XYZ file of C-alpha atoms in Angstrom:
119
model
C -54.072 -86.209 19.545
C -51.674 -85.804 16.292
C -51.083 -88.304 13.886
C -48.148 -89.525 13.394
C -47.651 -87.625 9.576
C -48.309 -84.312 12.014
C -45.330 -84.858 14.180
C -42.666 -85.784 11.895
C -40.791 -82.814 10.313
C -38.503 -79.974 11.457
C -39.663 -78.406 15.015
C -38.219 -75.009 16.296
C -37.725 -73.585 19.641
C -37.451 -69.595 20.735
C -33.981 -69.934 20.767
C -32.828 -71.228 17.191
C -33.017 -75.134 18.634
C -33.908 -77.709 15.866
C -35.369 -81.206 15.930
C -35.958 -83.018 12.994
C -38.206 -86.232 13.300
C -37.800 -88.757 10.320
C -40.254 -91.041 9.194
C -37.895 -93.960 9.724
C -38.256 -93.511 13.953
C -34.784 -91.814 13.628
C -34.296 -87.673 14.328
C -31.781 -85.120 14.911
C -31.104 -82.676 17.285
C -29.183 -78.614 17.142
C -29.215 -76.972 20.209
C -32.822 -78.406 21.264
C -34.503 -77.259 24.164
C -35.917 -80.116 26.524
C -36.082 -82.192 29.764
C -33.659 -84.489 29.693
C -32.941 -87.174 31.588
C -29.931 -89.467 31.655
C -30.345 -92.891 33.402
C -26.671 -94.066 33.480
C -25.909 -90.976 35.743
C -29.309 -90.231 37.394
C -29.440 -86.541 36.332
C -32.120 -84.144 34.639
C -32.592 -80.861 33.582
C -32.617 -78.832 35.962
C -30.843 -80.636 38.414
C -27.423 -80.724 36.960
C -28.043 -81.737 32.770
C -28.125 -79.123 30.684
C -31.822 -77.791 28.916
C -30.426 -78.246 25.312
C -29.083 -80.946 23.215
C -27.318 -81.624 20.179
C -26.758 -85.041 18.779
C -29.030 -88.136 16.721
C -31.345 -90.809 17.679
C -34.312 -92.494 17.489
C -37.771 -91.273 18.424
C -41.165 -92.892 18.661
C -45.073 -91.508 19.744
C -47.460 -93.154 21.887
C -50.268 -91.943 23.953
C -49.505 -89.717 26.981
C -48.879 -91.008 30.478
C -51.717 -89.075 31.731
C -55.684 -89.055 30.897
C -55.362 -86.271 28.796
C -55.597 -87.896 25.251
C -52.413 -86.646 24.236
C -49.729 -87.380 22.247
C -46.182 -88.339 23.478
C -43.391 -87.751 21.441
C -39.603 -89.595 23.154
C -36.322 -88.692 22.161
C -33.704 -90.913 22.725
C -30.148 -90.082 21.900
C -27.455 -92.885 20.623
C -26.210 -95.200 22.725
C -25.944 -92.980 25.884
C -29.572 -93.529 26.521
C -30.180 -89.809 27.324
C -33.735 -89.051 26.542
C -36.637 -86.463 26.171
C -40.297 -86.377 26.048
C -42.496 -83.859 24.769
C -46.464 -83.611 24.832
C -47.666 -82.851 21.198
C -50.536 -80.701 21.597
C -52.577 -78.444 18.845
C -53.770 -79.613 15.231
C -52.881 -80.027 12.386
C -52.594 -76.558 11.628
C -50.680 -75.279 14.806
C -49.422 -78.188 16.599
C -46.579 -77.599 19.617
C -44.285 -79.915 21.340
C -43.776 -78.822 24.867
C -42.004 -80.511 28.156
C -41.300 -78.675 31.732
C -37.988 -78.268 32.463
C -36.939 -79.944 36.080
C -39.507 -78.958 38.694
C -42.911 -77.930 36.774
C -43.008 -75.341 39.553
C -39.910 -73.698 38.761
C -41.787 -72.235 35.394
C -39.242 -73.391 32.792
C -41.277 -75.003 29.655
C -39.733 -75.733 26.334
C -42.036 -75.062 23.513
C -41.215 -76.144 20.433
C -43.277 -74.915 17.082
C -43.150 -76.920 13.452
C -41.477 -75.074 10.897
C -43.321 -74.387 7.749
C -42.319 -77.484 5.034
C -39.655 -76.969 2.301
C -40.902 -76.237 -1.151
């Protein structure tokens, strides 16, 4: 499981997508891969909402859904209520966020790696 000092910072996906995860619970998003879901329309990746996002919001960690011992990372953007959530899985060292996109069985993952810090 990663702390909480692990998580925040600047994560990057394959594609050139940014997240950037504030201390303060807030974060920002540049063409981020993910599953998203939006509850006011019923949609999800895969099945009709596009895989990236761009946009602001607030994020918080808690422990996975599953038995797993991991760490959950949630996205939730403005107002809209559209959300993400990532498993945050490695250590300290090499730690990934990572989320199937739709239907686990259609293959689609979204890996995200932390970008080195800013000196």
């Amino acid at each position: 499981m990663l702390a909480g000092s692990e998580v925040t910072g600047t994560w990057q996906d394959k594609e050139g997508g940014r997240l950037v995860l504030a201390d303060d619970g807030t974060f920002s998003a540049s063409n981020v891969c993910g599953d998203y879901g939006d509850p006011v329309a019923g949609t999800s990746s895969g099945f009709g909402l596009p895989r990236v996002r761009t946009g602001t919001g607030t994020w918080k960690q808690s422990k996975s859904h599953d038995t797993k011992m991991v760490t959950a990372v949630r996205t939730t953007y403005g107002q809209g209520g559209v959300w993400a959530e990532y498993e945050a899985r490695g250590t300290a060292a090499a730690p990934v966020l990572w989320a199937y996109i739709g239907d686990p069985d259609s293959g689609h993952i979204c890996v995200l790696e932390k970008a080195p810090a800013r000196r």
